[in-house]
Amino acid sequence: MLFYFDTDESASPFDILMAYDAGYDEVVPYQSVTAEKTKDLVQDAIFPRGPEGVKHTSFFIGGADVQEVKKILENTKEAMFPPFEASVMVDPRGSNTTASAMVAKVEKGLAEIGEIGLDDKKVTILAGTGPVGRVAAMLCANEGADVTITSRHEDKAKNISEELSEECGHEIKGVRASSDEEVYEAIKDADVILSAGPEGIRIISEDVLEKLEGKTRMVADVNAVPPTGVANLDPNDDVKEIKDGIYGIGALAIGNLKRKAERALLIRTKDSDKGIFDHQEAFEAVKEELEMPEAAPKVS
């Protein structure tokens, strides 16, 4: 059984259907879940079937409120103890699996154009203070990239970059990018540009894109709603050269992999007696879907 805790007013039909497709016999959704409610819900779910039965029980924590999801996760972990432990998947509004799919597609795309991974690459994540951008920033930093996130507000960019740096153990920088000029300044030296903005918002204009020509770059966008986040980049593009030397990956190419990643992560959660399945596990699942080799250990 899967107990699905959603912070939103309505539990996500997308996630519920994905869970059934992953092989769960029953999915029990709870909406408007808060951290305060978590302990009672978790313990009501893990005690009835005893130490053996709890091995066939899993939890999925989702919803748009990322900070509340973090608190729910902590309270879920605190509510469990041996032998009453269950597996827990975390994917707030799909941000872990979407970010994992985007970063993995970029790494694979770099290999296709003769580049090698993200190690030592300069990565700028536009609108990087949202759920997808935050996770993508940590994944890229963990892969050895020099990461910068942007926001329309400088204080927000710097505050969140500091939070992310502390969480992942790697420096992540934050800068303001609220105009074409500031967007260009933020991405002009980047090898990889990730557009993680909201639906229907153009972040990289045609004028900015033209200024970027002349250096090999990979650009990825998670916005499939017109206008897309990047000029000239169609949602279906998959490592397509959209300007001289600039290769693009569109939102639907990323989304197709995101769905596979979520299903794979749900299966991992279902097949495990215990454990936390978060953005790192999602990234591993995506790499398996793409049949990407594990990165070699870094030599200091």
Coordinates of N, CA and C in Angstrom, one line a residue, residues 124-128 133 192-198 203-204 219-223 229-230:
T124 N 24.4 28.0 -15.3 CA 23.5 29.0 -14.8 C 22.1 28.5 -14.9
I125 N 21.4 28.6 -13.8 CA 20.0 28.2 -13.8 C 19.1 29.4 -13.6
L126 N 18.4 29.8 -14.7 CA 17.5 30.9 -14.7 C 16.2 30.6 -14.0
A127 N 15.8 31.6 -13.2 CA 14.6 31.3 -12.3 C 14.9 30.1 -11.4
G128 N 16.1 30.1 -10.9 CA 16.6 28.9 -10.2 C 16.2 28.8 -8.7
G133 N 14.4 24.4 -10.0 CA 15.7 25.1 -10.0 C 16.6 24.8 -8.9
V192 N 26.4 25.6 -19.7 CA 25.1 25.0 -19.6 C 24.1 26.0 -19.1
I193 N 23.0 26.2 -19.7 CA 21.9 27.1 -19.2 C 20.6 26.3 -19.0
L194 N 20.1 26.4 -17.8 CA 18.9 25.7 -17.5 C 17.8 26.8 -17.2
S195 N 16.7 26.7 -18.0 CA 15.6 27.6 -17.8 C 14.5 26.9 -16.9
A196 N 14.4 27.4 -15.7 CA 13.4 26.7 -14.8 C 12.3 27.6 -14.3
G197 N 11.9 28.5 -15.2 CA 10.9 29.4 -14.9 C 9.4 28.9 -15.0
P198 N 8.5 29.7 -14.6 CA 7.1 29.3 -14.7 C 6.5 29.1 -16.1
I203 N 12.1 33.7 -20.9 CA 13.3 34.2 -20.1 C 14.5 34.5 -21.0
I204 N 14.8 33.7 -22.0 CA 15.8 34.0 -22.9 C 15.2 34.5 -24.2
V219 N 21.4 24.2 -23.7 CA 20.3 24.9 -23.1 C 19.2 24.0 -22.9
A220 N 18.6 24.0 -21.7 CA 17.4 23.1 -21.5 C 16.3 24.0 -20.8
D221 N 15.0 23.7 -21.1 CA 13.9 24.4 -20.7 C 12.8 23.5 -20.2
V222 N 12.2 23.8 -19.0 CA 11.1 23.0 -18.5 C 9.7 23.5 -18.8
N223 N 9.7 24.7 -19.5 CA 8.4 25.3 -19.8 C 7.8 24.9 -21.1
G229 N 10.3 29.1 -22.4 CA 11.3 29.8 -21.7 C 12.5 30.3 -22.5
V230 N 12.7 29.7 -23.7 CA 13.9 30.0 -24.5 C 13.4 30.2 -25.9

